[in-house]
Short mmCIF file of C-alpha atoms and ligand atoms in Angstrom, two decimals:
data_model
loop_
_atom_site.label_atom_id
_atom_site.label_comp_id
_atom_site.label_asym_id
_atom_site.label_seq_id
_atom_site.Cartn_x
_atom_site.Cartn_y
_atom_site.Cartn_z
CA UNK H 1018 0.17 -0.02 0.15
CA UNK H 1019 1.38 3.29 -0.80
CA UNK H 1020 1.91 6.03 1.47
CA UNK H 1021 0.68 9.31 0.71
CA UNK H 1022 1.71 11.53 3.62
CA UNK H 1023 4.38 10.33 6.47
CA UNK H 1024 4.43 12.34 9.56
CA UNK H 1025 7.59 11.77 11.60
CA UNK H 1026 8.68 12.71 15.46
CA UNK H 1027 6.76 16.30 14.66
CA UNK H 1028 6.76 18.43 17.39
CA UNK H 1029 5.33 21.86 18.18
CA UNK H 1030 5.59 23.96 21.36
CA UNK H 1031 4.09 27.46 21.72
CA UNK H 1032 5.64 29.20 24.48
CA UNK H 1033 5.82 26.51 27.36
CA UNK H 1034 2.88 24.56 26.04
CA UNK H 1035 3.74 21.22 24.21
CA UNK H 1036 1.08 21.30 21.78
CA UNK H 1037 2.55 18.25 19.89
CA UNK H 1038 5.11 15.64 21.09
CA UNK H 1039 6.58 13.14 18.50
CA UNK H 1040 3.70 12.71 16.29
CA UNK H 1041 4.28 9.74 13.67
CA UNK H 1042 1.37 9.02 11.10
CA UNK H 1043 1.22 7.28 7.55
CA UNK H 1044 -1.35 8.17 5.68
CA UNK H 1045 -2.36 5.52 3.03
CA UNK H 1046 -3.32 6.23 -0.33
CA UNK H 1047 -7.55 6.14 -1.41
CA UNK H 1048 -8.12 5.97 2.34
CA UNK H 1049 -10.03 8.09 4.48
CA UNK H 1050 -7.76 9.04 7.87
CA UNK H 1051 -9.94 10.20 10.99
CA UNK H 1052 -8.18 12.64 13.62
CA UNK H 1053 -10.38 12.57 16.42
CA UNK H 1054 -9.51 13.90 20.20
CA UNK H 1055 -10.98 16.50 22.93
CA UNK H 1056 -10.77 20.41 21.74
CA UNK H 1057 -7.07 21.60 22.50
CA UNK H 1058 -5.77 18.16 21.86
CA UNK H 1059 -3.63 19.48 18.63
CA UNK H 1060 -5.56 18.37 15.70
CA UNK H 1061 -5.22 21.85 14.16
CA UNK H 1062 -2.00 22.38 15.07
CA UNK H 1063 -1.03 19.11 13.30
CA UNK H 1064 -2.78 20.20 10.29
CA UNK H 1065 -1.26 23.55 10.23
CA UNK H 1066 2.26 21.82 10.20
CA UNK H 1067 1.37 19.60 7.39
CA UNK H 1068 0.25 22.65 5.03
CA UNK H 1069 3.02 24.85 6.31
CA UNK H 1070 1.09 27.37 8.19
CA UNK H 1071 2.92 26.37 10.93
CA UNK H 1072 6.55 25.16 11.14
CA UNK H 1073 7.43 21.90 13.46
CA UNK H 1074 10.43 22.40 15.96
CA UNK H 1075 11.37 18.98 15.39
CA UNK H 1076 10.33 15.89 12.82
CA UNK H 1077 9.33 15.84 8.72
CA UNK H 1078 6.20 15.85 7.06
CA UNK H 1079 6.67 13.85 3.81
CA UNK H 1080 4.13 14.11 0.89
CA UNK H 1081 4.83 11.60 -1.85
CA UNK H 1082 7.92 11.25 -0.75
CA UNK H 1083 9.14 15.18 -0.48
CA UNK H 1084 9.83 16.47 2.62
CA UNK H 1085 7.68 19.36 2.95
CA UNK H 1086 9.04 21.45 6.35
CA UNK H 1087 10.24 24.98 4.80
CA UNK H 1088 7.62 24.89 1.89
CA UNK H 1089 5.37 28.05 1.72
CA UNK H 1090 1.57 27.28 2.39
CA UNK H 1091 0.87 28.22 -1.47
CA UNK H 1092 3.89 25.82 -2.83
CA UNK H 1093 2.32 22.81 -0.28
CA UNK H 1094 -0.96 23.46 -2.05
CA UNK H 1095 0.23 23.23 -5.40
CA UNK H 1096 1.71 20.32 -4.82
CA UNK H 1097 -1.86 18.62 -4.22
CA UNK H 1098 -2.36 18.89 -0.56
CA UNK H 1099 -5.30 21.04 -0.28
CA UNK H 1100 -6.99 21.96 3.05
CA UNK H 1101 -10.64 22.87 3.62
CA UNK H 1102 -10.56 25.27 6.64
CA UNK H 1103 -12.38 25.04 9.68
CA UNK H 1104 -13.76 28.36 9.40
CA UNK H 1105 -15.20 28.98 5.82
CA UNK H 1106 -13.01 31.12 3.61
CA UNK H 1107 -15.23 32.16 0.96
CA UNK H 1108 -15.28 35.39 -1.28
CA UNK H 1109 -18.82 36.65 -0.33
CA UNK H 1110 -19.33 39.13 -2.94
CA UNK H 1111 -18.69 37.01 -5.97
CA UNK H 1112 -20.63 34.54 -7.50
CA UNK H 1113 -20.55 30.89 -6.27
CA UNK H 1114 -18.98 29.98 -9.79
CA UNK H 1115 -16.31 32.44 -9.51
CA UNK H 1116 -15.53 31.08 -5.87
CA UNK H 1117 -14.66 28.03 -7.41
CA UNK H 1118 -12.87 29.42 -10.27
CA UNK H 1119 -10.29 31.26 -8.74
CA UNK H 1120 -8.78 28.25 -6.69
CA UNK H 1121 -9.03 26.42 -9.99
CA UNK H 1122 -6.73 28.73 -11.72
CA UNK H 1123 -4.58 29.45 -9.05
CA UNK H 1124 -4.04 25.78 -9.02
CA UNK H 1125 -3.41 25.77 -12.67
CA UNK H 1126 -1.01 28.59 -12.92
CA UNK H 1127 0.47 29.07 -9.36
CA UNK H 1128 -1.06 32.01 -7.41
CA UNK H 1129 1.46 34.66 -8.73
CA UNK H 1130 0.67 34.32 -12.29
CA UNK H 1131 -2.88 34.15 -12.66
CA UNK H 1132 -5.30 37.17 -12.94
CA UNK H 1133 -8.34 36.10 -11.83
CA UNK H 1134 -10.33 39.05 -12.55
CA UNK H 1135 -9.37 39.33 -16.32
CA UNK H 1136 -9.35 36.05 -17.44
CA UNK H 1137 -12.39 34.54 -15.64
CA UNK H 1138 -14.93 34.85 -18.50
CA UNK H 1139 -12.46 33.39 -20.94
CA UNK H 1140 -11.68 30.22 -19.21
CA UNK H 1141 -14.24 27.65 -20.91
CA UNK H 1142 -12.60 24.58 -20.01
CA UNK H 1143 -12.05 25.44 -16.41
CA UNK H 1144 -15.56 26.90 -16.08
CA UNK H 1145 -16.90 23.59 -17.17
CA UNK H 1146 -14.84 21.94 -14.34
CA UNK H 1147 -16.11 24.35 -11.89
CA UNK H 1148 -19.96 23.77 -12.90
CA UNK H 1149 -19.40 19.86 -12.73
CA UNK H 1150 -17.63 20.16 -9.46
CA UNK H 1151 -20.44 22.54 -8.26
CA UNK H 1152 -23.24 20.04 -9.46
CA UNK H 1153 -21.60 17.12 -7.98
CA UNK H 1154 -21.45 19.18 -4.83
CA UNK H 1155 -25.44 19.61 -5.11
CA UNK H 1156 -24.85 23.43 -5.53
CA UNK H 1157 -26.05 23.16 -8.82
CA UNK H 1158 -29.09 25.94 -8.51
CA UNK H 1159 -26.80 28.56 -6.78
CA UNK H 1160 -23.89 28.82 -9.83
CA UNK H 1161 -24.66 32.32 -10.24
CA UNK H 1162 -25.85 33.64 -6.78
CA UNK H 1163 -23.69 35.49 -4.46
CA UNK H 1164 -21.83 33.18 -2.22
CA UNK H 1165 -22.76 35.51 0.61
CA UNK H 1166 -26.41 34.70 0.29
CA UNK H 1167 -26.22 30.96 0.86
CA UNK H 1168 -26.84 29.15 3.96
CA UNK H 1169 -24.22 28.07 6.49
CA UNK H 1170 -24.29 24.27 4.95
CA UNK H 1171 -23.96 25.32 1.28
CA UNK H 1172 -21.15 28.00 2.05
CA UNK H 1173 -19.19 24.94 3.61
CA UNK H 1174 -20.20 22.75 0.61
CA UNK H 1175 -18.96 25.38 -1.63
CA UNK H 1176 -15.74 25.32 0.22
CA UNK H 1177 -15.44 21.96 -0.16
CA UNK H 1178 -15.88 22.39 -4.34
CA UNK H 1179 -13.29 25.02 -4.16
CA UNK H 1180 -10.83 22.33 -2.57
CA UNK H 1181 -12.12 19.53 -5.11
CA UNK H 1182 -11.60 21.77 -8.03
CA UNK H 1183 -7.75 21.54 -7.32
CA UNK H 1184 -8.20 17.98 -8.03
CA UNK H 1185 -6.04 17.10 -4.49
CA UNK H 1186 -3.68 14.35 -4.00
CA UNK H 1187 -4.53 14.53 -0.25
CA UNK H 1188 -7.61 16.44 0.99
CA UNK H 1189 -7.58 17.48 4.62
CA UNK H 1190 -10.70 18.55 6.31
CA UNK H 1191 -10.88 20.18 9.60
CA UNK H 1192 -14.48 19.84 10.98
CA UNK H 1193 -16.54 19.72 7.96
CA UNK H 1194 -19.81 19.62 9.45
CA UNK H 1195 -18.92 21.47 12.59
CA UNK H 1196 -21.90 24.02 13.23
CA UNK H 1197 -24.23 21.95 11.04
CA UNK H 1198 -27.81 20.77 11.70
CA UNK H 1199 -28.13 17.15 11.48
CA UNK H 1200 -29.83 16.94 7.93
CA UNK H 1201 -27.12 19.11 6.76
CA UNK H 1202 -24.77 17.31 8.53
CA UNK H 1203 -26.09 13.90 6.67
CA UNK H 1204 -25.87 15.73 3.09
CA UNK H 1205 -22.37 16.42 3.82
CA UNK H 1206 -21.59 12.70 4.66
CA UNK H 1207 -23.27 11.28 1.89
CA UNK H 1208 -21.05 13.74 -0.46
CA UNK H 1209 -17.95 12.65 1.49
CA UNK H 1210 -18.60 9.21 0.88
CA UNK H 1211 -18.89 9.76 -3.07
CA UNK H 1212 -15.59 11.45 -2.87
CA UNK H 1213 -14.33 8.84 -1.29
CA UNK H 1214 -15.65 5.83 -3.50
CA UNK H 1215 -13.41 7.75 -6.34
CA UNK H 1216 -10.41 6.81 -4.44
CA UNK H 1217 -9.63 10.25 -3.13
CA UNK H 1218 -6.89 10.28 -0.03
CA UNK H 1219 -8.39 12.19 2.75
CA UNK H 1220 -7.60 13.45 6.28
CA UNK H 1221 -10.86 14.28 8.24
CA UNK H 1222 -11.02 16.00 11.62
CA UNK H 1223 -14.04 15.43 13.17
CA UNK H 1224 -15.71 15.77 16.62
CA UNK H 1225 -19.19 14.29 15.55
CA UNK H 1226 -18.65 10.35 16.04
CA UNK H 1227 -21.48 9.58 13.59
CA UNK H 1228 -19.48 11.51 10.87
CA UNK H 1229 -16.21 9.55 11.82
CA UNK H 1230 -17.76 6.40 11.80
CA UNK H 1231 -19.33 6.80 8.81
CA UNK H 1232 -16.16 7.66 6.80
CA UNK H 1233 -13.08 6.53 8.59
CA UNK H 1234 -10.95 3.48 7.24
CA UNK H 1235 -8.45 4.49 10.14
CA UNK H 1236 -8.86 6.69 13.24
CA UNK H 1237 -6.07 8.33 15.25
CA UNK H 1238 -6.78 9.83 18.69
CA UNK H 1239 -4.92 12.85 19.92
CA UNK H 1240 -4.88 13.76 23.61
CA UNK H 1241 -2.83 16.66 24.92
CA UNK H 1242 -0.61 16.54 21.95
CA UNK H 1243 0.26 12.95 21.96
CA UNK H 1244 -1.45 10.12 19.52
CA UNK H 1245 -2.63 7.48 22.22
CA UNK H 1246 -4.23 5.04 19.71
CA UNK H 1247 -4.36 4.54 15.89
CA UNK H 1248 -6.39 1.82 14.06
CA UNK H 1249 -9.85 0.58 12.26
CA UNK H 1250 -13.05 2.38 13.75
CA UNK H 1251 -13.24 -1.46 15.32
CA UNK H 1252 -10.51 -1.43 17.08
CA UNK H 1253 -10.95 2.40 18.34
CA UNK H 1254 -14.24 1.72 19.31
CA UNK H 1255 -13.43 -0.99 21.60
CA UNK H 1256 -9.98 0.86 23.17
CA UNK H 1257 -10.25 1.85 27.02
CA UNK H 1258 -8.04 4.30 26.85
CA UNK H 1259 -9.78 6.07 23.83
CA UNK H 1260 -12.69 5.94 25.80
CA UNK H 1261 -11.03 7.26 28.72
CA UNK H 1262 -9.56 10.16 27.36
CA UNK H 1263 -11.92 11.29 24.78
CA UNK H 1264 -15.25 10.57 26.25
CA UNK H 1265 -14.55 10.23 30.11
CA UNK H 1266 -15.54 6.83 30.14
CA UNK H 1267 -18.29 6.72 28.23
CA UNK H 1268 -18.81 3.96 25.22
CA UNK H 1269 -18.09 5.14 21.75
N1 LIG T 2792 -0.76 30.06 17.59
C1 LIG T 2792 -0.73 29.40 18.64
N2 LIG T 2792 -0.45 30.27 19.77
C2 LIG T 2792 -0.55 29.62 21.03
N3 LIG T 2792 -1.33 28.20 21.67
C3 LIG T 2792 -1.52 27.93 20.45
C4 LIG T 2792 -1.74 28.31 19.05
N4 LIG T 2792 -2.90 27.37 18.29
C5 LIG T 2792 -3.14 26.45 19.21
N5 LIG T 2792 -2.56 26.75 20.28
C6 LIG T 2792 -2.88 25.74 22.04
O1 LIG T 2792 -2.21 24.74 21.14
C7 LIG T 2792 -3.07 23.90 21.59
C8 LIG T 2792 -3.79 22.93 20.85
O2 LIG T 2792 -4.82 23.35 19.98
P1 LIG T 2792 -5.32 22.90 18.56
O3 LIG T 2792 -4.19 22.49 17.70
O4 LIG T 2792 -5.88 24.48 18.12
O5 LIG T 2792 -6.16 22.01 19.15
P2 LIG T 2792 -7.72 21.19 18.34
O6 LIG T 2792 -7.54 21.84 17.10
O7 LIG T 2792 -7.23 19.79 18.58
O8 LIG T 2792 -8.92 21.45 19.46
C9 LIG T 2792 -4.38 24.58 22.75
O9 LIG T 2792 -4.11 24.42 23.67
C10 LIG T 2792 -4.21 25.59 21.88
O10 LIG T 2792 -5.03 26.76 22.98
MG1 LIG T 2793 -9.12 22.55 15.97
#
């Protein structure tokens, strides 16, 4: 099985706070790997160390066999590691379609070369791909609306489309269903299942155990900056250490 992302001996401190300690993690091609753990466990910090927003104090992050440490976030993104953020980062005053075309163009041309506002209308094949991606995410009826006018759930799915249109080699999702009502969460689970069936490799950080157990092939549990368990959903469900750390002893 080929390894897309390999995290080795990663440490990160903020002042006196040891946010991550000796993290080792391999992400297999085509799998959905969930990272769970209580608030403040270090999940977002770990993701930020992977995508170049933070530089670990120690350790390596290898993506497709290349060390990413020291590369800029846009370089890592361009290499194919795409993160969908915890808080939607969309352009509210642009149309839904323009929101998706901008990352597609940036991916193709590199962020320092493209001029989104000049060339969007002329980019027919890119536009077709953007429309296809939006329809695929169930946003077909919103394509020409202002992105800012959509519901919270649709904004999050737009953000997912902005990631997918870049055809990532590895998609990192930080709490894709946070703040969603149950019916919205279920819709997003269905979309993520569809992406999974196509074989896309994903890391998903998620609080909602229903989402985790619906999607994950493997689960790693972070607690106080350390991975305390990694395994299949069944192994994690039955692990007493995990129940203790994560749910105060309650059954998963
Ligand atoms: N930029 C930062 N500066 C200082 N402390 C931080 C910073 N980012 C995160 N932390 C701290 O590191 C710990 C892990 O945070 P985080 O990775 O956001 O946790 P999670 O995503 O699991 O909720 C927390 O104690 C948090 O307060
Ligand atoms: Mg977080």
